[in-house]
Amino acid sequence: MAYTETTSKNWFQRLGEAFKGILIGFVIIALATWLLWWNEGRTFKTAGAIGEAELVTQDVKDISKVDPALEGKVIHAIDRADTKNILRDPVFGVETNAINLEREVEFYQWEEHSHSETRKKLGGGEETVTTYTYEQTWASDPVDSNSFKDPSYRGLNTTLAKLDDNTIWAPEVTFGAYKLPDFLKHSISGSTPMTLASVDVNAVKGVITMSEAYSNMYTPEELIHVSGSTVYLGPNPGSPSIGDVRVTFSQTPSAEVSIIAQVIRDTFEPFTASNGYTFSRLTMGKIGMATMFEGARSDNNLMAWILRVVGVVLVMVGLGMILRPLSVLGDVIPLVGDIIGAGTGFVAFLLGLAWSLIIIALAWIRFRPLIAGGLIAVALLLVCLSYMKGRKA
C-alpha cells in the first residue's frame, strides 16, 4: 500500500525561498562559467598533446626484449598483457590467475520510492502531495530503513553480512619484455564471470551476522550457497529474503592490447607535451597507431561537447533561479505566475546560451579568432532576442 504525505507552503515562504535561491543561482553561474572556460583550454591543450605525441611516436613491431635504444622514446606496440600472479579474495578464498579479480556485492532490501505532485493555490501558496511506495529488491548497498517515511516499514532491513565491492589487481602485468604500470594496467577491460568451484567456508562464516531467529533455524554452513560465479548468503537462493547477500565474482583475463606510451627502462610512463599535458593510451585488441590517435581525438572532442552541454545547462539553471522570484510574485494568481514563469524560462534559456557562447568565444580568441568572432556575433543576437522578449512580456 502507498503512503502519502502532504506539505504546504504559503506565498511568503515560497517568496523567501526564491530570494534565497538568487545567491545559489549566482554561485551556479560562476561555477558553470569556470567549467566552460577551463574545458575549452583543456580541449585545445589535450589536442595539442595528442598531435605532439603523434609526431614523435614510432611503431615498434617486436618488444620481446628490452631495447636500450627505445629509452625515452614514445612507442606504439601490440602484444599480450599477461600475468603469472595468482589473485585471492581475502574473504571468500576465491583464487584465479588474471589481470584482476572483482567482487560485486548486492543486498536484498526494502527500498523506498517517492513521487510528488505540486499544486498551486490561489493567493500564491503551494501544496505538495508525495506518495511513497516500497518494494523488495537487490541493492548495491545496505538501505537504512529507519529513515523511511512509512513507520510500518521502518527497521525492517537487515543484512547477513557487511561486505564491500572489491577489485584486486595483479602486482605484475607483462607486455612483451616490459612491465605495465598501473595507469595502463587499469585501462585493461574485458571482465568475464568466473566459475566457482568452492569457497573458504570458515572464512565466510566469520563475516556472517546471524539473528537469534536464524541461529535457531540454520547453521552458518546452511546459509552459504555456491553456483556459477555467485556466492549466495541466505536460506534459499530461489526465494530471497530481506537480509540475503549475493556476491558475484568476475575476472579480467590476459589479452592482446595496443599501447602508446613513453619507454622508461623496462616500463612506461605518459608522454609529457611541451604544454605540460600528458598523453598515453591503451586499447584492447590489435589496433594500428593511426586508428589509436584518431580514437584519442574523438574521445577528446566527445568530452569537450559533454562538458559544454553541462556548462550551458548549469548557466541556464542559475539564471532560472535568479529570475524565479518574478514568477512567484505572479503566483498570487496561479495563471499569471505560469505565464511569467514561461517568459522568464525562455529569457533564461536565451541569456544562458548567450553567456555560454561569450565565455567559449573568449576562451577561443587566443586559439581560433575567426570562430570566436562568429560565436560572439551569435551571442549578441541572442541577447537582443532576450531583450525584445523581455519587453514584450
Short mmCIF file of C-alpha atoms in Angstrom, two decimals:
data_model
loop_
_atom_site.label_atom_id
_atom_site.label_comp_id
_atom_site.label_asym_id
_atom_site.label_seq_id
_atom_site.Cartn_x
_atom_site.Cartn_y
_atom_site.Cartn_z
CA MET A 1 0.00 0.00 0.00
CA ALA A 2 1.13 3.54 -0.78
CA TYR A 3 1.85 6.07 1.95
CA THR A 4 1.12 9.74 1.25
CA GLU A 5 2.40 12.92 2.84
CA THR A 6 1.01 16.39 2.17
CA THR A 7 3.03 19.54 2.77
CA SER A 8 2.06 23.15 2.22
CA LYS A 9 3.90 26.43 1.77
CA ASN A 10 2.32 29.85 1.87
CA TRP A 11 3.21 32.63 -0.55
CA PHE A 12 5.66 34.33 1.83
CA GLN A 13 7.57 31.07 2.42
CA ARG A 14 7.86 30.45 -1.31
CA LEU A 15 8.96 34.02 -1.94
CA GLY A 16 11.61 33.77 0.78
CA GLU A 17 12.98 30.55 -0.74
CA ALA A 18 13.01 32.14 -4.20
CA PHE A 19 15.05 35.12 -2.97
CA LYS A 20 17.48 32.76 -1.19
CA GLY A 21 17.81 30.92 -4.48
CA ILE A 22 19.20 34.05 -6.15
CA LEU A 23 22.51 33.66 -4.30
CA ILE A 24 22.67 29.97 -5.20
CA GLY A 25 21.95 30.92 -8.81
CA PHE A 26 24.92 33.28 -8.93
CA VAL A 27 27.16 30.57 -7.44
CA ILE A 28 25.98 28.06 -10.07
CA ILE A 29 26.63 30.56 -12.87
CA ALA A 30 30.13 31.25 -11.53
CA LEU A 31 30.97 27.54 -11.37
CA ALA A 32 29.49 26.91 -14.82
CA THR A 33 31.46 29.84 -16.27
CA TRP A 34 34.69 28.43 -14.85
CA LEU A 35 33.81 24.98 -16.24
CA LEU A 36 33.18 26.37 -19.74
CA TRP A 37 36.41 28.38 -19.69
CA TRP A 38 38.50 25.51 -18.33
CA ASN A 39 37.00 22.99 -20.74
CA GLU A 40 37.98 24.99 -23.82
CA GLY A 41 41.57 25.26 -22.59
CA ARG A 42 41.61 21.57 -21.69
CA THR A 43 40.26 20.59 -25.10
CA PHE A 44 42.81 22.66 -27.01
CA LYS A 45 45.79 21.59 -24.89
CA THR A 46 44.78 17.94 -24.96
CA ALA A 47 44.51 18.11 -28.75
CA GLY A 48 47.96 19.70 -28.82
CA ALA A 49 49.42 16.94 -26.65
CA ILE A 50 47.86 14.28 -28.92
CA GLY A 51 49.26 15.93 -32.03
CA GLU A 52 52.69 16.37 -30.48
CA ALA A 53 52.76 12.73 -29.37
CA GLU A 54 51.77 11.57 -32.83
CA LEU A 55 54.75 13.38 -34.36
CA VAL A 56 57.29 11.58 -32.15
CA THR A 57 55.69 8.13 -31.80
CA GLN A 58 57.42 5.27 -33.55
CA ASP A 59 55.82 1.95 -34.37
CA VAL A 60 57.68 -0.94 -32.71
CA LYS A 61 56.95 -4.40 -34.06
CA ASP A 62 58.93 -6.51 -31.58
CA ILE A 63 59.14 -5.89 -27.83
CA SER A 64 60.19 -9.37 -26.80
CA LYS A 65 63.44 -7.86 -25.46
CA VAL A 66 64.09 -4.66 -23.52
CA ASP A 67 65.80 -2.41 -26.09
CA PRO A 68 68.07 0.34 -24.65
CA ALA A 69 67.67 2.21 -27.94
CA LEU A 70 63.99 2.82 -27.09
CA GLU A 71 64.79 4.56 -23.78
CA GLY A 72 62.80 7.81 -23.61
CA LYS A 73 61.04 7.14 -26.92
CA VAL A 74 57.28 7.23 -27.39
CA ILE A 75 56.24 3.97 -28.97
CA HIS A 76 53.21 2.22 -30.37
CA ALA A 77 53.29 -1.52 -29.77
CA ILE A 78 50.96 -4.51 -29.85
CA ASP A 79 51.45 -7.52 -27.60
CA ARG A 80 49.79 -9.61 -24.92
CA ALA A 81 49.09 -8.18 -21.47
CA ASP A 82 49.85 -11.19 -19.32
CA THR A 83 50.47 -12.11 -15.69
CA LYS A 84 51.61 -15.10 -13.66
CA ASN A 85 50.16 -13.73 -10.43
CA ILE A 86 47.52 -15.71 -8.54
CA LEU A 87 44.90 -13.37 -7.08
CA ARG A 88 42.94 -14.36 -3.96
CA ASP A 89 39.86 -12.76 -2.45
CA PRO A 90 40.63 -12.34 1.29
CA VAL A 91 37.08 -13.13 2.45
CA PHE A 92 35.89 -15.93 0.19
CA GLY A 93 39.22 -17.51 -0.68
CA VAL A 94 38.40 -17.41 -4.40
CA GLU A 95 41.60 -17.68 -6.49
CA THR A 96 42.40 -17.03 -10.13
CA ASN A 97 45.24 -16.20 -12.49
CA ALA A 98 44.08 -12.96 -14.08
CA ILE A 99 44.78 -9.27 -14.57
CA ASN A 100 42.21 -8.52 -11.89
CA LEU A 101 39.65 -10.19 -9.64
CA GLU A 102 36.40 -8.35 -8.99
CA ARG A 103 33.87 -8.91 -6.21
CA GLU A 104 30.42 -7.31 -6.60
CA VAL A 105 28.12 -7.38 -3.56
CA GLU A 106 24.32 -6.97 -3.55
CA PHE A 107 21.87 -6.89 -0.64
CA TYR A 108 18.20 -7.89 -0.72
CA GLN A 109 16.44 -4.91 0.85
CA TRP A 110 13.28 -2.91 1.14
CA GLU A 111 13.64 0.27 -0.96
CA GLU A 112 11.56 3.43 -0.77
CA HIS A 113 10.38 5.25 -3.91
CA SER A 114 8.64 8.60 -3.97
CA HIS A 115 6.56 10.57 -6.45
CA SER A 116 5.47 14.17 -5.84
CA GLU A 117 2.73 16.30 -7.36
CA THR A 118 2.63 20.03 -6.66
CA ARG A 119 -0.45 22.19 -6.99
CA LYS A 120 -0.55 25.97 -6.81
CA LYS A 121 -3.30 27.60 -4.75
CA LEU A 122 -5.00 30.96 -5.10
CA GLY A 123 -3.04 33.52 -3.12
CA GLY A 124 0.39 32.16 -4.10
CA GLY A 125 0.50 29.14 -1.79
CA GLU A 126 1.60 25.69 -2.88
CA GLU A 127 0.58 22.18 -1.84
CA THR A 128 2.74 19.12 -2.50
CA VAL A 129 1.42 15.57 -2.22
CA THR A 130 4.18 12.96 -2.05
CA THR A 131 3.38 9.28 -2.48
CA TYR A 132 5.82 6.72 -1.08
CA THR A 133 5.86 3.12 -2.28
CA TYR A 134 8.02 0.22 -1.12
CA GLU A 135 9.46 -2.83 -2.85
CA GLN A 136 11.88 -5.64 -2.11
CA THR A 137 14.85 -5.58 -4.48
CA TRP A 138 18.58 -6.17 -4.83
CA ALA A 139 20.53 -3.06 -3.83
CA SER A 140 24.23 -2.28 -4.22
CA ASP A 141 24.44 -1.08 -0.59
CA PRO A 142 22.51 -1.78 2.62
CA VAL A 143 19.47 0.51 2.87
CA ASP A 144 18.75 2.35 6.13
CA SER A 145 15.05 1.63 6.59
CA ASN A 146 14.92 3.68 9.79
CA SER A 147 14.57 6.80 7.63
CA PHE A 148 11.54 5.51 5.70
CA LYS A 149 8.50 7.77 5.77
CA ASP A 150 6.02 4.96 6.39
CA PRO A 151 6.50 3.89 10.05
CA SER A 152 5.33 0.35 9.26
CA TYR A 153 8.43 -0.24 7.09
CA ARG A 154 10.99 1.26 9.44
CA GLY A 155 13.63 -1.08 10.84
CA LEU A 156 12.72 -3.96 8.53
CA ASN A 157 16.05 -4.07 6.70
CA THR A 158 18.80 -6.33 7.97
CA THR A 159 21.81 -7.93 6.31
CA LEU A 160 23.55 -11.25 6.85
CA ALA A 161 26.99 -9.79 6.10
CA LYS A 162 28.60 -6.39 5.78
CA LEU A 163 30.78 -6.61 2.69
CA ASP A 164 32.11 -4.15 0.12
CA ASP A 165 32.82 -4.40 -3.57
CA ASN A 166 36.47 -5.13 -4.16
CA THR A 167 38.89 -5.25 -7.09
CA ILE A 168 42.31 -6.86 -6.75
CA TRP A 169 44.87 -6.08 -9.45
CA ALA A 170 47.80 -8.31 -10.37
CA PRO A 171 51.01 -6.78 -8.98
CA GLU A 172 52.93 -7.53 -12.17
CA VAL A 173 51.48 -7.48 -15.68
CA THR A 174 53.92 -8.03 -18.52
CA PHE A 175 53.77 -6.62 -22.03
CA GLY A 176 56.38 -8.44 -24.04
CA ALA A 177 59.61 -7.94 -22.09
CA TYR A 178 58.20 -4.84 -20.41
CA LYS A 179 56.00 -4.30 -17.35
CA LEU A 180 52.76 -2.35 -17.49
CA PRO A 181 52.44 0.42 -14.88
CA ASP A 182 49.16 0.90 -13.01
CA PHE A 183 47.84 3.69 -15.24
CA LEU A 184 47.95 1.34 -18.26
CA LYS A 185 47.09 -1.81 -16.34
CA HIS A 186 43.85 -0.27 -15.05
CA SER A 187 42.76 0.51 -18.62
CA ILE A 188 42.56 -3.20 -19.49
CA SER A 189 38.95 -4.29 -19.88
CA GLY A 190 37.13 -7.48 -20.84
CA SER A 191 35.85 -8.71 -17.49
CA THR A 192 34.18 -12.15 -17.62
CA PRO A 193 32.20 -14.12 -14.99
CA MET A 194 34.14 -16.74 -13.06
CA THR A 195 33.10 -20.34 -12.50
CA LEU A 196 33.50 -21.00 -8.79
CA ALA A 197 34.39 -24.47 -7.61
CA SER A 198 34.27 -23.69 -3.89
CA VAL A 199 34.87 -21.00 -1.28
CA ASP A 200 36.63 -20.85 2.07
CA VAL A 201 33.63 -21.72 4.24
CA ASN A 202 35.42 -21.00 7.53
CA ALA A 203 36.41 -17.52 6.35
CA VAL A 204 32.89 -16.78 5.08
CA LYS A 205 31.36 -17.93 8.37
CA GLY A 206 33.39 -15.21 10.06
CA VAL A 207 31.58 -12.41 8.20
CA ILE A 208 28.02 -13.78 8.60
CA THR A 209 25.96 -12.00 11.24
CA MET A 210 23.01 -14.18 12.24
CA SER A 211 19.98 -13.04 14.19
CA GLU A 212 18.72 -15.17 17.05
CA ALA A 213 15.88 -16.45 14.87
CA TYR A 214 18.30 -17.55 12.16
CA SER A 215 20.63 -19.14 14.69
CA ASN A 216 17.78 -21.33 15.90
CA MET A 217 16.88 -22.42 12.36
CA TYR A 218 20.15 -22.67 10.40
CA THR A 219 23.83 -23.31 10.79
CA PRO A 220 26.22 -20.88 9.04
CA GLU A 221 27.13 -23.61 6.53
CA GLU A 222 23.46 -23.93 5.50
CA LEU A 223 23.40 -20.26 4.54
CA ILE A 224 26.34 -20.49 2.09
CA HIS A 225 25.44 -21.50 -1.49
CA VAL A 226 27.85 -21.53 -4.46
CA SER A 227 26.55 -21.56 -8.03
CA GLY A 228 28.32 -20.43 -11.20
CA SER A 229 30.01 -17.10 -10.48
CA THR A 230 27.87 -16.33 -7.40
CA VAL A 231 28.13 -16.98 -3.69
CA TYR A 232 24.67 -16.64 -2.11
CA LEU A 233 24.31 -15.99 1.61
CA GLY A 234 20.79 -16.85 2.72
CA PRO A 235 18.42 -19.75 3.34
CA ASN A 236 17.04 -20.16 -0.18
CA PRO A 237 18.64 -18.66 -3.35
CA GLY A 238 15.43 -19.33 -5.26
CA SER A 239 13.34 -17.26 -2.85
CA PRO A 240 15.30 -14.27 -1.48
CA SER A 241 14.58 -12.91 1.99
CA ILE A 242 15.35 -9.48 3.40
CA GLY A 243 18.98 -9.52 4.53
CA ASP A 244 20.23 -12.07 2.00
CA VAL A 245 23.53 -11.22 0.29
CA ARG A 246 24.56 -12.05 -3.26
CA VAL A 247 28.27 -11.89 -4.19
CA THR A 248 29.32 -12.20 -7.83
CA PHE A 249 32.90 -12.77 -8.94
CA SER A 250 34.44 -11.86 -12.29
CA GLN A 251 37.95 -11.68 -13.70
CA THR A 252 39.81 -9.90 -16.46
CA PRO A 253 41.94 -12.46 -18.29
CA SER A 254 45.16 -11.87 -20.21
CA ALA A 255 44.51 -10.32 -23.62
CA GLU A 256 46.05 -8.67 -26.67
CA VAL A 257 46.36 -4.90 -26.22
CA SER A 258 47.79 -1.95 -28.11
CA ILE A 259 49.55 0.86 -26.30
CA ILE A 260 51.07 4.27 -26.92
CA ALA A 261 53.39 5.42 -24.13
CA GLN A 262 56.93 6.56 -23.38
CA VAL A 263 59.53 3.91 -22.59
CA ILE A 264 61.30 4.26 -19.23
CA ARG A 265 63.76 1.40 -18.63
CA ASP A 266 61.57 -1.76 -18.60
CA THR A 267 58.22 0.01 -18.14
CA PHE A 268 56.26 3.01 -19.42
CA GLU A 269 55.09 6.46 -18.41
CA PRO A 270 52.79 9.03 -20.09
CA PHE A 271 54.31 11.30 -22.73
CA THR A 272 54.52 14.90 -21.48
CA ALA A 273 53.93 17.51 -24.18
CA SER A 274 55.52 20.95 -24.29
CA ASN A 275 52.27 22.48 -22.93
CA GLY A 276 52.52 20.31 -19.79
CA TYR A 277 49.66 17.97 -20.74
CA THR A 278 50.30 14.23 -20.79
CA PHE A 279 49.19 11.56 -23.24
CA SER A 280 49.12 7.77 -23.20
CA ARG A 281 46.64 5.22 -24.42
CA LEU A 282 45.79 1.55 -24.11
CA THR A 283 43.22 -0.04 -26.41
CA MET A 284 42.00 -3.62 -26.36
CA GLY A 285 42.96 -5.71 -29.38
CA LYS A 286 45.37 -5.18 -32.23
CA ILE A 287 44.83 -1.54 -33.18
CA GLY A 288 47.05 0.44 -35.55
CA MET A 289 48.80 3.64 -34.47
CA ALA A 290 46.77 5.96 -36.73
CA THR A 291 43.49 4.47 -35.51
CA MET A 292 44.54 4.89 -31.87
CA PHE A 293 45.36 8.58 -32.36
CA GLU A 294 42.09 9.12 -34.21
CA GLY A 295 40.25 7.48 -31.32
CA ALA A 296 42.04 9.77 -28.86
CA ARG A 297 40.93 12.83 -30.83
CA SER A 298 37.34 11.57 -30.97
CA ASP A 299 37.31 10.97 -27.20
CA ASN A 300 38.69 14.46 -26.60
CA ASN A 301 36.01 16.05 -28.80
CA LEU A 302 33.26 13.98 -27.17
CA MET A 303 34.37 15.05 -23.69
CA ALA A 304 34.52 18.67 -24.85
CA TRP A 305 30.91 18.60 -26.04
CA ILE A 306 29.68 16.80 -22.93
CA LEU A 307 31.24 19.45 -20.68
CA ARG A 308 29.96 22.25 -22.92
CA VAL A 309 26.40 20.98 -22.64
CA VAL A 310 26.75 20.57 -18.87
CA GLY A 311 28.13 24.11 -18.56
CA VAL A 312 25.39 25.67 -20.70
CA VAL A 313 22.62 23.86 -18.80
CA LEU A 314 24.09 24.97 -15.45
CA VAL A 315 24.17 28.61 -16.60
CA MET A 316 20.51 28.36 -17.63
CA VAL A 317 19.59 26.76 -14.30
CA GLY A 318 21.40 29.53 -12.41
CA LEU A 319 19.63 32.26 -14.39
CA GLY A 320 16.32 30.49 -13.84
CA MET A 321 16.89 30.62 -10.08
CA ILE A 322 17.76 34.33 -10.25
CA LEU A 323 14.56 35.11 -12.18
CA ARG A 324 12.33 32.79 -10.16
CA PRO A 325 11.08 35.47 -7.68
CA LEU A 326 9.23 37.11 -10.60
CA SER A 327 7.09 34.04 -11.24
CA VAL A 328 6.50 33.51 -7.51
CA LEU A 329 5.33 37.13 -7.21
CA GLY A 330 2.88 36.46 -10.05
CA ASP A 331 1.63 33.24 -8.43
CA VAL A 332 -0.82 35.21 -6.30
CA ILE A 333 -2.96 34.41 -9.33
CA PRO A 334 -1.64 30.97 -10.49
CA LEU A 335 -2.29 31.55 -14.20
CA VAL A 336 -0.35 34.82 -14.13
CA GLY A 337 2.55 33.10 -12.38
CA ASP A 338 2.60 30.36 -15.03
CA ILE A 339 2.74 32.95 -17.83
CA ILE A 340 5.56 34.86 -16.13
CA GLY A 341 7.39 31.58 -15.41
CA ALA A 342 7.24 30.59 -19.07
CA GLY A 343 8.58 34.01 -20.09
CA THR A 344 11.42 34.03 -17.56
CA GLY A 345 12.26 30.45 -18.53
CA PHE A 346 12.64 31.46 -22.17
CA VAL A 347 14.72 34.50 -21.22
CA ALA A 348 16.94 32.31 -19.02
CA PHE A 349 17.40 29.96 -21.98
CA LEU A 350 18.42 32.77 -24.37
CA LEU A 351 20.64 34.62 -21.90
CA GLY A 352 22.19 31.37 -20.66
CA LEU A 353 23.06 30.31 -24.19
CA ALA A 354 24.38 33.80 -25.00
CA TRP A 355 26.54 33.95 -21.86
CA SER A 356 27.92 30.47 -22.54
CA LEU A 357 28.79 31.34 -26.14
CA ILE A 358 30.57 34.50 -24.99
CA ILE A 359 32.67 32.58 -22.46
CA ILE A 360 33.54 29.92 -25.04
CA ALA A 361 34.35 32.61 -27.60
CA LEU A 362 36.61 34.48 -25.18
CA ALA A 363 38.43 31.24 -24.43
CA TRP A 364 38.90 30.63 -28.16
CA ILE A 365 40.11 34.14 -29.06
CA ARG A 366 43.68 33.04 -28.39
CA PHE A 367 43.37 29.88 -30.46
CA ARG A 368 40.63 30.35 -33.08
CA PRO A 369 39.92 34.08 -33.64
CA LEU A 370 37.52 33.56 -36.57
CA ILE A 371 35.41 31.01 -34.70
CA ALA A 372 35.44 33.26 -31.61
CA GLY A 373 34.15 36.20 -33.66
CA GLY A 374 31.28 34.11 -35.02
CA LEU A 375 30.30 32.90 -31.55
CA ILE A 376 30.28 36.45 -30.19
CA ALA A 377 28.02 37.57 -33.07
CA VAL A 378 25.54 34.77 -32.32
CA ALA A 379 25.67 35.62 -28.60
CA LEU A 380 24.85 39.28 -29.26
CA LEU A 381 21.90 38.21 -31.42
CA LEU A 382 20.59 36.05 -28.56
CA VAL A 383 20.95 38.95 -26.12
CA CYS A 384 18.89 41.14 -28.47
CA LEU A 385 16.23 38.45 -28.76
CA SER A 386 16.02 38.05 -24.98
CA TYR A 387 15.73 41.84 -24.57
CA MET A 388 12.86 42.02 -27.07
CA LYS A 389 11.20 39.05 -25.40
CA GLY A 390 11.53 40.76 -22.02
CA ARG A 391 9.98 43.99 -23.31
CA LYS A 392 7.12 42.07 -24.89
CA ALA A 393 6.48 40.17 -21.64
#
